[in-house]
Short mmCIF file of C-alpha atoms and ligand atoms in Angstrom, two decimals:
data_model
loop_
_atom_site.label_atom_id
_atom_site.label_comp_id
_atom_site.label_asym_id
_atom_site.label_seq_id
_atom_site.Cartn_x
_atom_site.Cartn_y
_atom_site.Cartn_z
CA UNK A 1 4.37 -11.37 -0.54
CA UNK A 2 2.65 -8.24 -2.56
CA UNK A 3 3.31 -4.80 -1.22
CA UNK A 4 0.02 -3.79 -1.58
CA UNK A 5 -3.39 -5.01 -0.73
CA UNK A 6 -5.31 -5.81 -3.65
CA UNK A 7 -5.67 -2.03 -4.90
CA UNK A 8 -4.19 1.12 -5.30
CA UNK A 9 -5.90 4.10 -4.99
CA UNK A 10 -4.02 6.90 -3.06
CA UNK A 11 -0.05 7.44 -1.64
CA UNK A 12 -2.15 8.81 1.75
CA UNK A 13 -2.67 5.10 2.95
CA UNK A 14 0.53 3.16 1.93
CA UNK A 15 3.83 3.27 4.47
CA UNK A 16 7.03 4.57 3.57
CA UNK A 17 7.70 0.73 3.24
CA UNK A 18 5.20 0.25 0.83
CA UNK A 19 6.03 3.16 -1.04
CA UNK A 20 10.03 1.72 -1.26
CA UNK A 21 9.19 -1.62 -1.78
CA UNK A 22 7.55 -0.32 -5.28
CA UNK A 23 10.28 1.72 -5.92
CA UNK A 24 12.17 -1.44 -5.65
CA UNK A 25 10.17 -3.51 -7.86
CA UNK A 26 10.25 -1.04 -10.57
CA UNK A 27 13.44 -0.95 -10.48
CA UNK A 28 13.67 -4.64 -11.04
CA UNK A 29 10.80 -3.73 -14.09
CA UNK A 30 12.91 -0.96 -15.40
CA UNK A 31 15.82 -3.37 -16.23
CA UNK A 32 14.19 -6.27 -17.81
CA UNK A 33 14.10 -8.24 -14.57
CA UNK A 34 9.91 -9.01 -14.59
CA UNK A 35 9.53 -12.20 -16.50
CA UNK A 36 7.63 -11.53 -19.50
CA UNK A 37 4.77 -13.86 -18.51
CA UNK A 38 4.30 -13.01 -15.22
CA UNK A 39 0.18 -12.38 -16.02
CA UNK A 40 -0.14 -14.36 -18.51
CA UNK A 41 -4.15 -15.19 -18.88
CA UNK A 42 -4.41 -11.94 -16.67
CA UNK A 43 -6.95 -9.65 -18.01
CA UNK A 44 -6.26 -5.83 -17.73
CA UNK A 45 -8.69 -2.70 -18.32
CA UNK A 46 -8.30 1.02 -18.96
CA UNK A 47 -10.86 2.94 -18.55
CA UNK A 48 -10.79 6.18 -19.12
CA UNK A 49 -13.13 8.78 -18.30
CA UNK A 50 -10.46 11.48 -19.03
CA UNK A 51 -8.43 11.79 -21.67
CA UNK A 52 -4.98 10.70 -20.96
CA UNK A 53 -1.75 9.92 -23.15
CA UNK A 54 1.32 9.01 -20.78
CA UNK A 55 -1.13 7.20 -18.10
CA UNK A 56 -3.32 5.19 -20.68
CA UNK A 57 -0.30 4.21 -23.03
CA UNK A 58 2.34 3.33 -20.01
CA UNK A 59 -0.41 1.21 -18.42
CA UNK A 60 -1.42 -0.23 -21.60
CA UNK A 61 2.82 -0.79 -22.66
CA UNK A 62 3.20 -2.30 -19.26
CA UNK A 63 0.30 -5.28 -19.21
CA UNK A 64 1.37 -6.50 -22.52
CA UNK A 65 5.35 -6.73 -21.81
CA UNK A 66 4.19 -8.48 -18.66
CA UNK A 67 2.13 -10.83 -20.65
CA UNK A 68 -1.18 -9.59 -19.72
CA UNK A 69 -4.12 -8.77 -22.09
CA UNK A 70 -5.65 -5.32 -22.63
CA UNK A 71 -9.10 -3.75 -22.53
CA UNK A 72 -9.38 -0.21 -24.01
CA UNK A 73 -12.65 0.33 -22.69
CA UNK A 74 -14.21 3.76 -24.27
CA UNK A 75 -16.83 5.39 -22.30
CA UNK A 76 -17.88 7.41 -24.96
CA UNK A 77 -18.77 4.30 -26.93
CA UNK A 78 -20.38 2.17 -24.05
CA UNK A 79 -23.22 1.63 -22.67
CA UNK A 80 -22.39 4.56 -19.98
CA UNK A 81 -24.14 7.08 -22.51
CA UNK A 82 -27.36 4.73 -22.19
CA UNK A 83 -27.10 5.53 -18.70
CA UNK A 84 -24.84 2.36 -17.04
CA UNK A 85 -23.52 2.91 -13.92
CA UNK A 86 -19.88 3.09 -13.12
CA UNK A 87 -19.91 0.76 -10.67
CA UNK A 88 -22.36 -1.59 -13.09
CA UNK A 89 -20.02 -1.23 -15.83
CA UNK A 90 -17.05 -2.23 -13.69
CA UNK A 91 -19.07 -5.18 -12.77
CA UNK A 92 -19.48 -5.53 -16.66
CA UNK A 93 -16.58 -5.75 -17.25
CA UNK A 94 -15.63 -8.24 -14.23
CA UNK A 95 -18.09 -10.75 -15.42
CA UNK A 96 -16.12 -10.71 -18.72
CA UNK A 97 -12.75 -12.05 -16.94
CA UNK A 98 -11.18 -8.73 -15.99
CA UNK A 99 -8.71 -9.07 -13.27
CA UNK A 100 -7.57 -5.21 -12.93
CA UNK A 101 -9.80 -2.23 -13.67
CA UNK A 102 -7.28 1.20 -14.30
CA UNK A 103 -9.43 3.84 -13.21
CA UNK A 104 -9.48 7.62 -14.47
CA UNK A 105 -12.55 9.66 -13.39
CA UNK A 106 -13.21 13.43 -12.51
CA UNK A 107 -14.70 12.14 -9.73
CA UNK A 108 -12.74 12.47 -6.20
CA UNK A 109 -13.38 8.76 -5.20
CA UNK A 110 -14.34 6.79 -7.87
CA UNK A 111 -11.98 3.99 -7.62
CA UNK A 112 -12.67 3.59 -4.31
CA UNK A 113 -16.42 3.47 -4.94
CA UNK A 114 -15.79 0.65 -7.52
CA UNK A 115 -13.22 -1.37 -5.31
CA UNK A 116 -15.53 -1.78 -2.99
CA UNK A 117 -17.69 -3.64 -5.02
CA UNK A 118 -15.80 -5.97 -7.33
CA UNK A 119 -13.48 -8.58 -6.59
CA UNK A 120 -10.85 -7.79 -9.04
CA UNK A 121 -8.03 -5.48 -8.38
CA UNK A 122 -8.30 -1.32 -9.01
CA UNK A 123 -5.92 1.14 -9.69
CA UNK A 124 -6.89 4.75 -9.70
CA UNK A 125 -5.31 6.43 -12.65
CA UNK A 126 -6.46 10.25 -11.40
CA UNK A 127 -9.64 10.52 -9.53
CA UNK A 128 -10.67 14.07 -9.92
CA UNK A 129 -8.80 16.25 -7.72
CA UNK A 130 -7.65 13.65 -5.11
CA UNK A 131 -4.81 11.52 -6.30
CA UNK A 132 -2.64 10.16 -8.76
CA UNK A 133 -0.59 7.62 -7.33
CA UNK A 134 1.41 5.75 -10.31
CA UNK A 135 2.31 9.32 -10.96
CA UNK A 136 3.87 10.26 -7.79
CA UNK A 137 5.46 7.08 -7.95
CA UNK A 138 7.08 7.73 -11.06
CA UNK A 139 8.04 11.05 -9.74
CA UNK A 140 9.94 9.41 -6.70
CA UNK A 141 11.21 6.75 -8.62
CA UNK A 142 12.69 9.64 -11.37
CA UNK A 143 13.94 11.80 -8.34
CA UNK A 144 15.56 8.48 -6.55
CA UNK A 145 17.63 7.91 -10.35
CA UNK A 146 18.94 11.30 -10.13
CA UNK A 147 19.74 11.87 -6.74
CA UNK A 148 20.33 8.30 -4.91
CA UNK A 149 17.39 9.03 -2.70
CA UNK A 150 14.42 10.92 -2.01
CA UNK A 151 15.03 11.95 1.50
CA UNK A 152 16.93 15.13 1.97
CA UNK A 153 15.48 16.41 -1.34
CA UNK A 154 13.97 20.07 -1.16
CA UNK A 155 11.51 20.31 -3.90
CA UNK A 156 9.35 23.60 -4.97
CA UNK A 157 5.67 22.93 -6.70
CA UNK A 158 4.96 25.30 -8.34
CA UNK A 159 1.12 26.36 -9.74
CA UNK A 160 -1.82 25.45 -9.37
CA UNK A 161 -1.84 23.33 -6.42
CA UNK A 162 -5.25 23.93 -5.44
CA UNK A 163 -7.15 21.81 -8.11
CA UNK A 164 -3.78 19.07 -8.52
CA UNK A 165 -3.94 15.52 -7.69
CA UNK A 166 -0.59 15.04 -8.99
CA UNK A 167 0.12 17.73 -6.30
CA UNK A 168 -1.54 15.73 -3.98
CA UNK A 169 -0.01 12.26 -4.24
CA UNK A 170 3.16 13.63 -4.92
CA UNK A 171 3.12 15.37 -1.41
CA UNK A 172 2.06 12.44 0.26
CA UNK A 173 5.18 10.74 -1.70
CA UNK A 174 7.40 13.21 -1.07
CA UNK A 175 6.76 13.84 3.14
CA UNK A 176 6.76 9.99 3.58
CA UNK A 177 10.02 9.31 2.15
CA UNK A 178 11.06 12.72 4.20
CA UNK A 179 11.85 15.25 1.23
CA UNK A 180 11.30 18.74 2.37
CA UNK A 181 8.11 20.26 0.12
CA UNK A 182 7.89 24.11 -0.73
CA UNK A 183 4.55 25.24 -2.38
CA UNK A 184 4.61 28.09 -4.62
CA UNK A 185 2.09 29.85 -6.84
CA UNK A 186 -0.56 32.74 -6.29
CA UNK A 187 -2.59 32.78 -3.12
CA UNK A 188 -6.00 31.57 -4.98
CA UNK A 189 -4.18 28.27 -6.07
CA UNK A 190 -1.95 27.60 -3.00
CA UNK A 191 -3.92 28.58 0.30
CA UNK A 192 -2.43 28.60 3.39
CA UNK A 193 -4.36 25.98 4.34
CA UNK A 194 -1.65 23.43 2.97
CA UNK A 195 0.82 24.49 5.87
CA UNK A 196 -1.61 22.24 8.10
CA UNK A 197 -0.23 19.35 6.00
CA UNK A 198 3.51 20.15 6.93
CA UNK A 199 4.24 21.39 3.90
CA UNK A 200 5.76 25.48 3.36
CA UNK A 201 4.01 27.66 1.67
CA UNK A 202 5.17 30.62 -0.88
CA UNK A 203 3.69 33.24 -3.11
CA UNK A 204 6.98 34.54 -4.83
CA UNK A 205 9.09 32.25 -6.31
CA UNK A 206 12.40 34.20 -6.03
CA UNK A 207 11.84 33.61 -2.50
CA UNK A 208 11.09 29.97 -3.16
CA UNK A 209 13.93 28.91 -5.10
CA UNK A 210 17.48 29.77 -4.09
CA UNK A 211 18.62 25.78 -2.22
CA UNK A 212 16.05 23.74 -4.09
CA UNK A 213 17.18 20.39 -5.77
CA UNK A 214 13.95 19.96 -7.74
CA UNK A 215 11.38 22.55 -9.13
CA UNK A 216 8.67 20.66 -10.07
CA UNK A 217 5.78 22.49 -12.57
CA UNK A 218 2.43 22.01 -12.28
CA UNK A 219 -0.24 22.30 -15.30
CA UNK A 220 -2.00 25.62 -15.29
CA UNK A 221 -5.80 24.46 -16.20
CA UNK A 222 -6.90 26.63 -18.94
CA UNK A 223 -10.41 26.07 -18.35
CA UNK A 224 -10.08 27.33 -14.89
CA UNK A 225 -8.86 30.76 -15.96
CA UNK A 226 -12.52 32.25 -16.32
CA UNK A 227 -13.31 31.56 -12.60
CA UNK A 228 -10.70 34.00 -11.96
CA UNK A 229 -7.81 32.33 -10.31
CA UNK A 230 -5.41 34.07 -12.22
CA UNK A 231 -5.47 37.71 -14.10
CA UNK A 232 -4.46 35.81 -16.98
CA UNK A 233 -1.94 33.34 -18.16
CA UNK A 234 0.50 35.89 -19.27
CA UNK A 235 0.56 37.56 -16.10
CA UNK A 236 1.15 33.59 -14.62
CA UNK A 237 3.93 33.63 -16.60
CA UNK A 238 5.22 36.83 -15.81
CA UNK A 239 5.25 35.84 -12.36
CA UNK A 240 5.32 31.96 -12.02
CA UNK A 241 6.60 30.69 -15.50
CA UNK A 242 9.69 28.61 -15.33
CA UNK A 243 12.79 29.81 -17.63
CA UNK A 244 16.79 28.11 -17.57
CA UNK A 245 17.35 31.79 -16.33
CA UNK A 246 14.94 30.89 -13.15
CA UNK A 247 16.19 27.11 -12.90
CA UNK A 248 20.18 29.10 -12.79
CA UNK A 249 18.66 30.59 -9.47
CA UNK A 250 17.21 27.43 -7.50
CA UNK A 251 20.58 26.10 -7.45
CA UNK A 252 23.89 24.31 -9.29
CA UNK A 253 22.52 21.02 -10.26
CA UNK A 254 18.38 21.82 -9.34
CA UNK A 255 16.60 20.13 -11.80
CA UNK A 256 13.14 20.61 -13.74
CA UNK A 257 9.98 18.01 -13.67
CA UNK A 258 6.45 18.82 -15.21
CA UNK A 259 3.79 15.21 -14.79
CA UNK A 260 2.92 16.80 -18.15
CA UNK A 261 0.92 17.37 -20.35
CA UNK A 262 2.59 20.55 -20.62
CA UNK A 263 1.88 23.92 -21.60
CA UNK A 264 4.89 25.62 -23.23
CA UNK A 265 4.58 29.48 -22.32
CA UNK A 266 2.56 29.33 -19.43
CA UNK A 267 4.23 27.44 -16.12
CA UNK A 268 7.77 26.41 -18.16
CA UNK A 269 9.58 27.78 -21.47
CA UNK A 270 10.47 25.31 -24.00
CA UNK A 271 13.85 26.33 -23.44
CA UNK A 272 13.61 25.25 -19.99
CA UNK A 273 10.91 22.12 -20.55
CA UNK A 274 13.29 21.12 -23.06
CA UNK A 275 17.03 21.77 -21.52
CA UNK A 276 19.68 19.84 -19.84
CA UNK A 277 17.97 20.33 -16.22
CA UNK A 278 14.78 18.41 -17.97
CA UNK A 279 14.06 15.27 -16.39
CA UNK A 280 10.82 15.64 -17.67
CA UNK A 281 11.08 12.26 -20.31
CA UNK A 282 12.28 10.58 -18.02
CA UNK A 283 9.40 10.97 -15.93
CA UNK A 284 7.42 9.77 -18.83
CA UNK A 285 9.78 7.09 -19.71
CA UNK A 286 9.80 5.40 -16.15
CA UNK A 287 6.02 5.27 -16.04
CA UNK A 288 6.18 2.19 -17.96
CA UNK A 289 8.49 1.00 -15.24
CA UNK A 290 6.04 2.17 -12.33
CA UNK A 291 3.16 1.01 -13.51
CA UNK A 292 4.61 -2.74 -14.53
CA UNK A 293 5.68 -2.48 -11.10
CA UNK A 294 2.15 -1.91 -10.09
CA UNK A 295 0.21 -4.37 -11.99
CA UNK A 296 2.75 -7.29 -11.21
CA UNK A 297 2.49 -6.61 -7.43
CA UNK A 298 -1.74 -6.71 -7.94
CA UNK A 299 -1.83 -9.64 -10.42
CA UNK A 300 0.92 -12.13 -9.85
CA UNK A 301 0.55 -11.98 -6.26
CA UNK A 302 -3.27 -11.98 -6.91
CA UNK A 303 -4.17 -15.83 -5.29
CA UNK A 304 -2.24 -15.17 -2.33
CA UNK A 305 -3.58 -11.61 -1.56
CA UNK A 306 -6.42 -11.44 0.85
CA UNK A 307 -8.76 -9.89 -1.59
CA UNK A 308 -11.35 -6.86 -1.07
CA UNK A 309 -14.64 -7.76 0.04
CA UNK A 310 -17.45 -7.22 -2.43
CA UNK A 311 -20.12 -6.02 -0.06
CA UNK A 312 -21.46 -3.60 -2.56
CA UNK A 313 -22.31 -6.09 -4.39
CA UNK A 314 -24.67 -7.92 -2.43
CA UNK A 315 -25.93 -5.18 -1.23
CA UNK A 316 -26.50 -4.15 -5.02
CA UNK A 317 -27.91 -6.93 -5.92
CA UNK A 318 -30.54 -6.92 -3.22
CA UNK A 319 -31.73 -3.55 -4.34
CA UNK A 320 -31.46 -4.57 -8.10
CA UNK A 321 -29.81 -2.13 -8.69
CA UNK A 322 -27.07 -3.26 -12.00
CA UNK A 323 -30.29 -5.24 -13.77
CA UNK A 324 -30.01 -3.97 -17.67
N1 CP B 401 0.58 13.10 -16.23
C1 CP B 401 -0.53 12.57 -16.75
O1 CP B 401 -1.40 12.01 -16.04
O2 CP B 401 -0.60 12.64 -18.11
P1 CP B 401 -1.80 12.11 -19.00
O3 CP B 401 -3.03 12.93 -18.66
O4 CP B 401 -1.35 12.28 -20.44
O5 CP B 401 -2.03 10.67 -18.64
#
């Protein structure tokens, strides 16, 4: 039976069933257990519309040791720059025998714009500032190998939590399997508003730290430090920047996770990114594991799955829209 139902494109819909039932599986992926052929003459593309270097190359590492091939697809030399579509060019790319489009886009939605239109399974990679899924997964999955289980956990994100769809998934992750989830950063990146969630909020992270198992960093955006949200990126650091001195005060055995990529000297200290509270490479490390987990459960269960409906498409075709 596959856990999920012909897509994945957000932690908000799945069950805390679903969730551990792909927690499962990758554990099964992590140790060897997938047979190497499982999607065999399954067709698998990334597109990108972002750049990416963990997502693309774990999703790319884990449809070829599952037998699968691979599509780079490169919107920057594609026919989206003479003015394609997305949802055309993931119909493109359909008609060509593609059985899985991975999905990055700075668009909130995307992926679930294009599932509903082709027949072939989606995975959202990052959709703007909505979700990340196969990284919250890996998250959990990283947490559940160092602790024996996710609920229980108290865990502090810290930064920018505002524009984060790592943030986002991650909480949905994190409050299904019933970890306890602290906010912290400065008031113009984590509103109040996210108490309406469940979730605590905090401005100073002395006060957020003492009895947490798991501080995890968020990535300060650079190119959102002109539109004020922050004096500057040294005060951030001043104030917010993560240090083995800091870590020493959340608790005994509290550990450290960025989703990466990082940046040293702003939200964590090398010293700190790179110390014996790091999980962070393991967080990279088990995205391979996550996201094998991911495309097995979409592709080898694919016959038996009940399949989206491609209404978009009809109704597409009907307006012409998609002709060259
Ligand atoms: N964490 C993450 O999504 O990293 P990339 O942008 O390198 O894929």
């Amino acid at each position: 039976m596959a856990i999920l139902r012909g897509h994945l494109l957000g932690l908000e819909p799945l069950s805390s069933g679903q969730i551990l039932a792909l927690l499962d599986l990758a554990e099964e992926a992590d140790r060897g257990h997938l047979p190497c052929d499982s999607l065999r003459g399954r067709v698998v593309a990334n597109c990108f519309f972002e750049p990416s270097t963990r997502t693309r190359t774990s999703f790319e590492l884990a449809a070829r040791r599952l037998g699968a091939e691979v599509v780079n697809f490169d919107p920057e030399r594609s026919s989206v720059l003479k003015g394609e579509s997305l949802v055309d060019t993931a119909l493109t790319l359909e008609a060509l025998g593609v059985d899985a489009v991975v999905l990055r886009h700075p668009c909130a939605g995307a992926p679930h714009q294009v599932s509903r239109s082709v027949r072939c399974s989606v995975v959202n990679a990052g959709d703007g500032m909505h979700e990340h899924p196969t990284q919250a997964l890996l998250d959990l999955f990283t947490l559940r190998r160092a602790f024996g289980r996710v609920a229980g956990l108290r865990v502090v994100i810290v930064g920018d939590v505002l524009h984060s769809r790592v943030a986002r998934s991650t909480w949905w992750g994190l409050s299904k399997l019933g970890a306890q989830v602290v906010f912290c950063g400065p008031p113009t990146l984590v509103p109040r508003e996210f108490e309406r969630l469940g979730a605590t909020v905090c401005h100073r992270l002395e006060e957020a730290l003492p009895g947490a198992d798991v501080v995890m960093a968020l990535r300060m955006q650079a190119e959102r430090q002109a539109a004020g949200f922050v004096p500057s990126m040294g005060e951030y650091h001043r104030l917010y920047g993560l240090t083995p001195e800091r870590l020493r005060r959340a608790g005994p055995a509290a550990v450290l996770m960025h989703p990466g990529p990082m940046n040293l000297g702003v939200e964590v200290t090398p010293a700190a990114a790179y110390g014996d509270r790091s999980l962070v490479l393991q967080q990279v490390r088990h995205g391979v594991a996550v996201r094998s987990a991911v495309l097995y459960d979409l592709l080898a269960h694919q016959a038996e799955a009940a399949g989206p409906q491609p209404l978009e498409r009809r109704e597409l075709a009907l307006s012409g829209s998609g002709r060259p």
